[in-house]
Amino acid sequence: MAFKDTGKTPMEPEVAIHQIRITLTSCNVKFLEEVCADLMRGAKKGLKVKEPVRMPTKTLRITARKTPCGEGSKTWDHFQMRTHKQLITLHSPSEIAKQITSISTSLG
């Protein structure tokens, strides 16, 4: 039994490329920008990456009375917490995305 030589080299198996969306959320904008820059630096090495998209800031507002018993002048405290969010889109195989997202960051 003889095999025909077609002149073609065997093809390597194709790696599936996934669209991966990473959502970063923080109350500290400076820390969020640092982590986002680290991810972008790690992902720029031969991958298709979209720049971070800044999502709308959510504000949690809480109004509370200053006095614990409810007597006295009616004075109020106003508190708010802002949550900032960014979205990064990667087009890469899942193994490479795991390497990129396994960066260690100092909690700010």
mmCIF file of N, CA and C in Angstrom:
data_model
loop_
_atom_site.group_PDB
_atom_site.id
_atom_site.type_symbol
_atom_site.label_atom_id
_atom_site.label_comp_id
_atom_site.label_asym_id
_atom_site.label_seq_id
_atom_site.Cartn_x
_atom_site.Cartn_y
_atom_site.Cartn_z
ATOM 1 N N MET A 1 0.849 -1.163 0.000
ATOM 2 C CA MET A 1 0.000 0.000 0.000
ATOM 3 C C MET A 1 0.900 1.234 0.000
ATOM 4 N N ALA A 2 0.706 2.141 -0.919
ATOM 5 C CA ALA A 2 1.548 3.333 -1.047
ATOM 6 C C ALA A 2 0.712 4.573 -0.755
ATOM 7 N N PHE A 3 1.388 5.563 -0.161
ATOM 8 C CA PHE A 3 0.722 6.823 0.146
ATOM 9 C C PHE A 3 1.124 7.857 -0.881
ATOM 10 N N LYS A 4 0.201 8.691 -1.288
ATOM 11 C CA LYS A 4 0.498 9.757 -2.249
ATOM 12 C C LYS A 4 1.082 10.944 -1.493
ATOM 13 N N ASP A 5 2.088 11.562 -2.059
ATOM 14 C CA ASP A 5 2.667 12.765 -1.481
ATOM 15 C C ASP A 5 1.984 13.955 -2.144
ATOM 16 N N THR A 6 1.199 14.664 -1.381
ATOM 17 C CA THR A 6 0.467 15.808 -1.938
ATOM 18 C C THR A 6 1.294 17.071 -1.923
ATOM 19 N N GLY A 7 2.436 17.071 -1.264
ATOM 20 C CA GLY A 7 3.292 18.251 -1.226
ATOM 21 C C GLY A 7 2.890 19.254 -0.158
ATOM 22 N N LYS A 8 1.863 18.962 0.570
ATOM 23 C CA LYS A 8 1.406 19.864 1.624
ATOM 24 C C LYS A 8 1.953 19.393 2.960
ATOM 25 N N THR A 9 2.325 20.351 3.773
ATOM 26 C CA THR A 9 2.795 20.005 5.111
ATOM 27 C C THR A 9 1.593 19.875 6.025
ATOM 28 N N PRO A 10 1.678 19.013 7.021
ATOM 29 C CA PRO A 10 0.540 18.882 7.936
ATOM 30 C C PRO A 10 0.312 20.184 8.694
ATOM 31 N N MET A 11 -0.944 20.555 8.805
ATOM 32 C CA MET A 11 -1.309 21.806 9.475
ATOM 33 C C MET A 11 -1.341 21.590 10.983
ATOM 34 N N GLU A 12 -0.932 22.622 11.718
ATOM 35 C CA GLU A 12 -1.043 22.572 13.165
ATOM 36 C C GLU A 12 -2.496 22.800 13.546
ATOM 37 N N PRO A 13 -2.941 22.189 14.631
ATOM 38 C CA PRO A 13 -4.335 22.417 15.033
ATOM 39 C C PRO A 13 -4.542 23.888 15.404
ATOM 40 N N GLU A 14 -5.624 24.451 14.918
ATOM 41 C CA GLU A 14 -5.914 25.856 15.181
ATOM 42 C C GLU A 14 -6.393 26.046 16.613
ATOM 43 N N VAL A 15 -5.930 27.125 17.209
ATOM 44 C CA VAL A 15 -6.329 27.449 18.574
ATOM 45 C C VAL A 15 -7.527 28.384 18.492
ATOM 46 N N ALA A 16 -8.563 28.067 19.242
ATOM 47 C CA ALA A 16 -9.768 28.892 19.221
ATOM 48 C C ALA A 16 -9.486 30.233 19.891
ATOM 49 N N ILE A 17 -9.848 31.313 19.209
ATOM 50 C CA ILE A 17 -9.662 32.651 19.762
ATOM 51 C C ILE A 17 -11.000 33.111 20.312
ATOM 52 N N HIS A 18 -10.977 33.527 21.588
ATOM 53 C CA HIS A 18 -12.180 33.942 22.282
ATOM 54 C C HIS A 18 -12.168 35.453 22.490
ATOM 55 N N GLN A 19 -13.340 36.006 22.565
ATOM 56 C CA GLN A 19 -13.476 37.411 22.957
ATOM 57 C C GLN A 19 -13.742 37.421 24.456
ATOM 58 N N ILE A 20 -12.789 37.973 25.200
ATOM 59 C CA ILE A 20 -12.868 37.951 26.657
ATOM 60 C C ILE A 20 -13.062 39.375 27.142
ATOM 61 N N ARG A 21 -14.082 39.583 27.957
ATOM 62 C CA ARG A 21 -14.338 40.903 28.529
ATOM 63 C C ARG A 21 -14.021 40.873 30.012
ATOM 64 N N ILE A 22 -13.175 41.812 30.431
ATOM 65 C CA ILE A 22 -12.779 41.915 31.827
ATOM 66 C C ILE A 22 -13.377 43.197 32.378
ATOM 67 N N THR A 23 -14.131 43.087 33.450
ATOM 68 C CA THR A 23 -14.724 44.254 34.094
ATOM 69 C C THR A 23 -13.982 44.527 35.386
ATOM 70 N N LEU A 24 -13.420 45.722 35.501
ATOM 71 C CA LEU A 24 -12.704 46.137 36.699
ATOM 72 C C LEU A 24 -13.564 47.135 37.450
ATOM 73 N N THR A 25 -13.708 46.941 38.752
ATOM 74 C CA THR A 25 -14.542 47.805 39.577
ATOM 75 C C THR A 25 -13.764 48.216 40.815
ATOM 76 N N SER A 26 -13.818 49.510 41.165
ATOM 77 C CA SER A 26 -13.128 49.996 42.346
ATOM 78 C C SER A 26 -13.733 51.315 42.795
ATOM 79 N N CYS A 27 -13.529 51.628 44.066
ATOM 80 C CA CYS A 27 -13.936 52.931 44.587
ATOM 81 C C CYS A 27 -12.810 53.945 44.458
ATOM 82 N N ASN A 28 -11.601 53.474 44.191
ATOM 83 C CA ASN A 28 -10.436 54.331 44.056
ATOM 84 C C ASN A 28 -10.050 54.408 42.580
ATOM 85 N N VAL A 29 -10.155 55.588 41.977
ATOM 86 C CA VAL A 29 -9.913 55.750 40.545
ATOM 87 C C VAL A 29 -8.442 55.523 40.214
ATOM 88 N N LYS A 30 -7.554 56.035 41.054
ATOM 89 C CA LYS A 30 -6.127 55.921 40.786
ATOM 90 C C LYS A 30 -5.695 54.459 40.754
ATOM 91 N N PHE A 31 -6.156 53.675 41.707
ATOM 92 C CA PHE A 31 -5.831 52.254 41.753
ATOM 93 C C PHE A 31 -6.409 51.525 40.540
ATOM 94 N N LEU A 32 -7.609 51.874 40.144
ATOM 95 C CA LEU A 32 -8.254 51.257 38.987
ATOM 96 C C LEU A 32 -7.459 51.530 37.716
ATOM 97 N N GLU A 33 -6.963 52.762 37.541
ATOM 98 C CA GLU A 33 -6.169 53.116 36.371
ATOM 99 C C GLU A 33 -4.845 52.352 36.346
ATOM 100 N N GLU A 34 -4.214 52.155 37.525
ATOM 101 C CA GLU A 34 -2.955 51.419 37.591
ATOM 102 C C GLU A 34 -3.142 49.962 37.174
ATOM 103 N N VAL A 35 -4.170 49.322 37.691
ATOM 104 C CA VAL A 35 -4.430 47.922 37.353
ATOM 105 C C VAL A 35 -4.765 47.784 35.877
ATOM 106 N N CYS A 36 -5.527 48.727 35.365
ATOM 107 C CA CYS A 36 -5.898 48.711 33.953
ATOM 108 C C CYS A 36 -4.653 48.862 33.070
ATOM 109 N N ALA A 37 -3.737 49.742 33.455
ATOM 110 C CA ALA A 37 -2.500 49.933 32.700
ATOM 111 C C ALA A 37 -1.632 48.679 32.746
ATOM 112 N N ASP A 38 -1.579 47.998 33.892
ATOM 113 C CA ASP A 38 -0.823 46.747 34.003
ATOM 114 C C ASP A 38 -1.391 45.679 33.077
ATOM 115 N N LEU A 39 -2.704 45.554 33.053
ATOM 116 C CA LEU A 39 -3.346 44.579 32.161
ATOM 117 C C LEU A 39 -3.070 44.909 30.699
ATOM 118 N N MET A 40 -3.121 46.185 30.345
ATOM 119 C CA MET A 40 -2.891 46.580 28.964
ATOM 120 C C MET A 40 -1.439 46.314 28.559
ATOM 121 N N ARG A 41 -0.489 46.578 29.468
ATOM 122 C CA ARG A 41 0.920 46.309 29.172
ATOM 123 C C ARG A 41 1.153 44.819 28.944
ATOM 124 N N GLY A 42 0.522 43.988 29.756
ATOM 125 C CA GLY A 42 0.676 42.546 29.606
ATOM 126 C C GLY A 42 0.000 42.003 28.365
ATOM 127 N N ALA A 43 -1.052 42.648 27.925
ATOM 128 C CA ALA A 43 -1.831 42.153 26.789
ATOM 129 C C ALA A 43 -1.345 42.687 25.448
ATOM 130 N N LYS A 44 -0.556 43.738 25.421
ATOM 131 C CA LYS A 44 -0.134 44.344 24.153
ATOM 132 C C LYS A 44 0.841 43.464 23.385
ATOM 133 N N LYS A 45 1.365 42.421 24.004
ATOM 134 C CA LYS A 45 2.376 41.578 23.375
ATOM 135 C C LYS A 45 1.737 40.632 22.357
ATOM 136 N N GLY A 46 1.427 41.117 21.180
ATOM 137 C CA GLY A 46 0.936 40.267 20.110
ATOM 138 C C GLY A 46 -0.535 39.924 20.154
ATOM 139 N N LEU A 47 -1.330 40.594 20.966
ATOM 140 C CA LEU A 47 -2.754 40.308 21.038
ATOM 141 C C LEU A 47 -3.557 41.510 20.577
ATOM 142 N N LYS A 48 -4.760 41.230 20.140
ATOM 143 C CA LYS A 48 -5.668 42.307 19.769
ATOM 144 C C LYS A 48 -6.439 42.731 21.019
ATOM 145 N N VAL A 49 -6.250 43.987 21.419
ATOM 146 C CA VAL A 49 -6.843 44.488 22.652
ATOM 147 C C VAL A 49 -7.546 45.799 22.360
ATOM 148 N N LYS A 50 -8.733 45.954 22.915
ATOM 149 C CA LYS A 50 -9.423 47.238 22.832
ATOM 150 C C LYS A 50 -9.118 48.035 24.080
ATOM 151 N N GLU A 51 -9.005 49.334 23.914
ATOM 152 C CA GLU A 51 -8.693 50.216 25.041
ATOM 153 C C GLU A 51 -9.783 50.121 26.101
ATOM 154 N N PRO A 52 -9.451 50.468 27.346
ATOM 155 C CA PRO A 52 -10.461 50.397 28.402
ATOM 156 C C PRO A 52 -11.616 51.358 28.156
ATOM 157 N N VAL A 53 -12.804 50.855 28.337
ATOM 158 C CA VAL A 53 -14.012 51.671 28.189
ATOM 159 C C VAL A 53 -14.480 52.040 29.587
ATOM 160 N N ARG A 54 -14.608 53.318 29.842
ATOM 161 C CA ARG A 54 -15.056 53.776 31.156
ATOM 162 C C ARG A 54 -16.580 53.762 31.199
ATOM 163 N N MET A 55 -17.087 52.996 32.137
ATOM 164 C CA MET A 55 -18.527 52.887 32.311
ATOM 165 C C MET A 55 -18.992 53.986 33.263
ATOM 166 N N PRO A 56 -20.285 54.299 33.301
ATOM 167 C CA PRO A 56 -20.775 55.349 34.199
ATOM 168 C C PRO A 56 -20.509 55.022 35.668
ATOM 169 N N THR A 57 -20.207 56.070 36.414
ATOM 170 C CA THR A 57 -19.934 55.939 37.837
ATOM 171 C C THR A 57 -21.250 55.815 38.595
ATOM 172 N N LYS A 58 -21.329 54.828 39.469
ATOM 173 C CA LYS A 58 -22.527 54.661 40.291
ATOM 174 C C LYS A 58 -22.264 55.292 41.648
ATOM 175 N N THR A 59 -23.229 56.035 42.145
ATOM 176 C CA THR A 59 -23.096 56.715 43.418
ATOM 177 C C THR A 59 -24.127 56.182 44.393
ATOM 178 N N LEU A 60 -23.640 55.678 45.522
ATOM 179 C CA LEU A 60 -24.514 55.211 46.591
ATOM 180 C C LEU A 60 -24.603 56.329 47.615
ATOM 181 N N ARG A 61 -25.810 56.857 47.844
ATOM 182 C CA ARG A 61 -26.008 57.966 48.781
ATOM 183 C C ARG A 61 -26.820 57.488 49.976
ATOM 184 N N ILE A 62 -26.332 57.838 51.171
ATOM 185 C CA ILE A 62 -27.027 57.490 52.399
ATOM 186 C C ILE A 62 -27.167 58.754 53.236
ATOM 187 N N THR A 63 -28.389 59.043 53.681
ATOM 188 C CA THR A 63 -28.659 60.180 54.550
ATOM 189 C C THR A 63 -29.141 59.630 55.887
ATOM 190 N N ALA A 64 -28.497 60.083 56.974
ATOM 191 C CA ALA A 64 -28.840 59.569 58.302
ATOM 192 C C ALA A 64 -28.899 60.722 59.293
ATOM 193 N N ARG A 65 -29.714 60.540 60.341
ATOM 194 C CA ARG A 65 -29.779 61.541 61.410
ATOM 195 C C ARG A 65 -28.507 61.520 62.229
ATOM 196 N N LYS A 66 -28.063 62.690 62.700
ATOM 197 C CA LYS A 66 -26.853 62.763 63.525
ATOM 198 C C LYS A 66 -27.106 62.274 64.948
ATOM 199 N N THR A 67 -28.277 62.543 65.476
ATOM 200 C CA THR A 67 -28.537 62.166 66.866
ATOM 201 C C THR A 67 -28.993 60.720 66.939
ATOM 202 N N PRO A 68 -28.488 59.952 67.896
ATOM 203 C CA PRO A 68 -28.897 58.546 67.990
ATOM 204 C C PRO A 68 -30.297 58.361 68.552
ATOM 205 N N CYS A 69 -30.745 59.301 69.410
ATOM 206 C CA CYS A 69 -32.042 59.112 70.047
ATOM 207 C C CYS A 69 -33.177 59.783 69.284
ATOM 208 N N GLY A 70 -32.872 60.690 68.390
ATOM 209 C CA GLY A 70 -33.912 61.354 67.617
ATOM 210 C C GLY A 70 -34.369 62.663 68.211
ATOM 211 N N GLU A 71 -33.845 63.058 69.360
ATOM 212 C CA GLU A 71 -34.218 64.338 69.958
ATOM 213 C C GLU A 71 -33.212 65.407 69.566
ATOM 214 N N GLY A 72 -33.526 66.626 69.857
ATOM 215 C CA GLY A 72 -32.635 67.734 69.544
ATOM 216 C C GLY A 72 -32.931 68.292 68.164
ATOM 217 N N SER A 73 -32.000 69.107 67.693
ATOM 218 C CA SER A 73 -32.218 69.711 66.379
ATOM 219 C C SER A 73 -32.146 68.633 65.304
ATOM 220 N N LYS A 74 -32.907 68.851 64.269
ATOM 221 C CA LYS A 74 -32.985 67.860 63.212
ATOM 222 C C LYS A 74 -31.831 68.081 62.222
ATOM 223 N N THR A 75 -30.658 67.529 62.558
ATOM 224 C CA THR A 75 -29.493 67.643 61.684
ATOM 225 C C THR A 75 -29.223 66.294 61.042
ATOM 226 N N TRP A 76 -28.717 66.334 59.820
ATOM 227 C CA TRP A 76 -28.533 65.132 59.024
ATOM 228 C C TRP A 76 -27.083 65.029 58.559
ATOM 229 N N ASP A 77 -26.588 63.800 58.436
ATOM 230 C CA ASP A 77 -25.299 63.508 57.812
ATOM 231 C C ASP A 77 -25.572 62.944 56.422
ATOM 232 N N HIS A 78 -24.722 63.318 55.470
ATOM 233 C CA HIS A 78 -24.842 62.817 54.096
ATOM 234 C C HIS A 78 -23.566 62.063 53.751
ATOM 235 N N PHE A 79 -23.699 60.802 53.362
ATOM 236 C CA PHE A 79 -22.563 59.972 52.972
ATOM 237 C C PHE A 79 -22.778 59.512 51.543
ATOM 238 N N GLN A 80 -21.652 59.344 50.823
ATOM 239 C CA GLN A 80 -21.770 58.782 49.488
ATOM 240 C C GLN A 80 -20.529 57.962 49.169
ATOM 241 N N MET A 81 -20.725 56.914 48.374
ATOM 242 C CA MET A 81 -19.636 56.068 47.912
ATOM 243 C C MET A 81 -19.758 55.949 46.398
ATOM 244 N N ARG A 82 -18.686 56.280 45.687
ATOM 245 C CA ARG A 82 -18.700 56.211 44.230
ATOM 246 C C ARG A 82 -17.986 54.949 43.781
ATOM 247 N N THR A 83 -18.609 54.235 42.865
ATOM 248 C CA THR A 83 -18.043 53.009 42.315
ATOM 249 C C THR A 83 -17.736 53.240 40.849
ATOM 250 N N HIS A 84 -16.440 53.137 40.493
ATOM 251 C CA HIS A 84 -15.984 53.359 39.124
ATOM 252 C C HIS A 84 -15.786 51.998 38.461
ATOM 253 N N LYS A 85 -16.063 51.933 37.163
ATOM 254 C CA LYS A 85 -16.004 50.668 36.446
ATOM 255 C C LYS A 85 -15.363 50.882 35.080
ATOM 256 N N GLN A 86 -14.500 49.931 34.676
ATOM 257 C CA GLN A 86 -13.899 49.954 33.351
ATOM 258 C C GLN A 86 -14.017 48.582 32.715
ATOM 259 N N LEU A 87 -14.084 48.564 31.388
ATOM 260 C CA LEU A 87 -14.279 47.326 30.645
ATOM 261 C C LEU A 87 -13.150 47.183 29.632
ATOM 262 N N ILE A 88 -12.459 46.029 29.642
ATOM 263 C CA ILE A 88 -11.385 45.744 28.699
ATOM 264 C C ILE A 88 -11.807 44.530 27.885
ATOM 265 N N THR A 89 -11.588 44.579 26.564
ATOM 266 C CA THR A 89 -11.929 43.469 25.687
ATOM 267 C C THR A 89 -10.651 42.900 25.082
ATOM 268 N N LEU A 90 -10.435 41.581 25.240
ATOM 269 C CA LEU A 90 -9.278 40.886 24.686
ATOM 270 C C LEU A 90 -9.750 39.891 23.641
ATOM 271 N N HIS A 91 -8.989 39.747 22.572
ATOM 272 C CA HIS A 91 -9.232 38.703 21.580
ATOM 273 C C HIS A 91 -8.017 37.782 21.632
ATOM 274 N N SER A 92 -8.135 36.667 22.370
ATOM 275 C CA SER A 92 -6.987 35.786 22.551
ATOM 276 C C SER A 92 -7.456 34.393 22.928
ATOM 277 N N PRO A 93 -6.542 33.411 22.841
ATOM 278 C CA PRO A 93 -6.861 32.080 23.345
ATOM 279 C C PRO A 93 -7.001 32.116 24.863
ATOM 280 N N SER A 94 -7.753 31.198 25.404
ATOM 281 C CA SER A 94 -8.041 31.232 26.842
ATOM 282 C C SER A 94 -6.791 31.011 27.694
ATOM 283 N N GLU A 95 -5.799 30.246 27.208
ATOM 284 C CA GLU A 95 -4.585 30.017 27.995
ATOM 285 C C GLU A 95 -3.806 31.315 28.183
ATOM 286 N N ILE A 96 -3.708 32.104 27.140
ATOM 287 C CA ILE A 96 -2.968 33.369 27.227
ATOM 288 C C ILE A 96 -3.724 34.361 28.097
ATOM 289 N N ALA A 97 -5.037 34.359 28.024
ATOM 290 C CA ALA A 97 -5.830 35.256 28.866
ATOM 291 C C ALA A 97 -5.650 34.918 30.343
ATOM 292 N N LYS A 98 -5.508 33.645 30.669
ATOM 293 C CA LYS A 98 -5.265 33.260 32.062
ATOM 294 C C LYS A 98 -3.929 33.792 32.546
ATOM 295 N N GLN A 99 -2.914 33.771 31.668
ATOM 296 C CA GLN A 99 -1.610 34.307 32.040
ATOM 297 C C GLN A 99 -1.663 35.811 32.257
ATOM 298 N N ILE A 100 -2.409 36.509 31.430
ATOM 299 C CA ILE A 100 -2.507 37.964 31.534
ATOM 300 C C ILE A 100 -3.233 38.364 32.817
ATOM 301 N N THR A 101 -4.320 37.685 33.105
ATOM 302 C CA THR A 101 -5.132 38.074 34.266
ATOM 303 C C THR A 101 -4.573 37.562 35.595
ATOM 304 N N SER A 102 -3.492 36.797 35.564
ATOM 305 C CA SER A 102 -2.927 36.286 36.812
ATOM 306 C C SER A 102 -1.882 37.242 37.380
ATOM 307 N N ILE A 103 -1.930 38.513 37.010
ATOM 308 C CA ILE A 103 -0.970 39.471 37.547
ATOM 309 C C ILE A 103 -1.312 39.746 39.000
ATOM 310 N N SER A 104 -0.284 40.042 39.774
ATOM 311 C CA SER A 104 -0.534 40.367 41.179
ATOM 312 C C SER A 104 -0.516 41.875 41.351
ATOM 313 N N THR A 105 -1.472 42.388 42.103
ATOM 314 C CA THR A 105 -1.574 43.823 42.329
ATOM 315 C C THR A 105 -1.597 44.087 43.818
ATOM 316 N N SER A 106 -1.052 45.228 44.188
ATOM 317 C CA SER A 106 -1.109 45.610 45.599
ATOM 318 C C SER A 106 -2.459 46.275 45.843
ATOM 319 N N LEU A 107 -3.137 45.842 46.852
ATOM 320 C CA LEU A 107 -4.457 46.404 47.136
ATOM 321 C C LEU A 107 -4.295 47.829 47.653
ATOM 322 N N GLY A 108 -5.015 48.734 47.045
ATOM 323 C CA GLY A 108 -4.920 50.126 47.427
ATOM 324 C C GLY A 108 -6.123 50.483 48.165
#
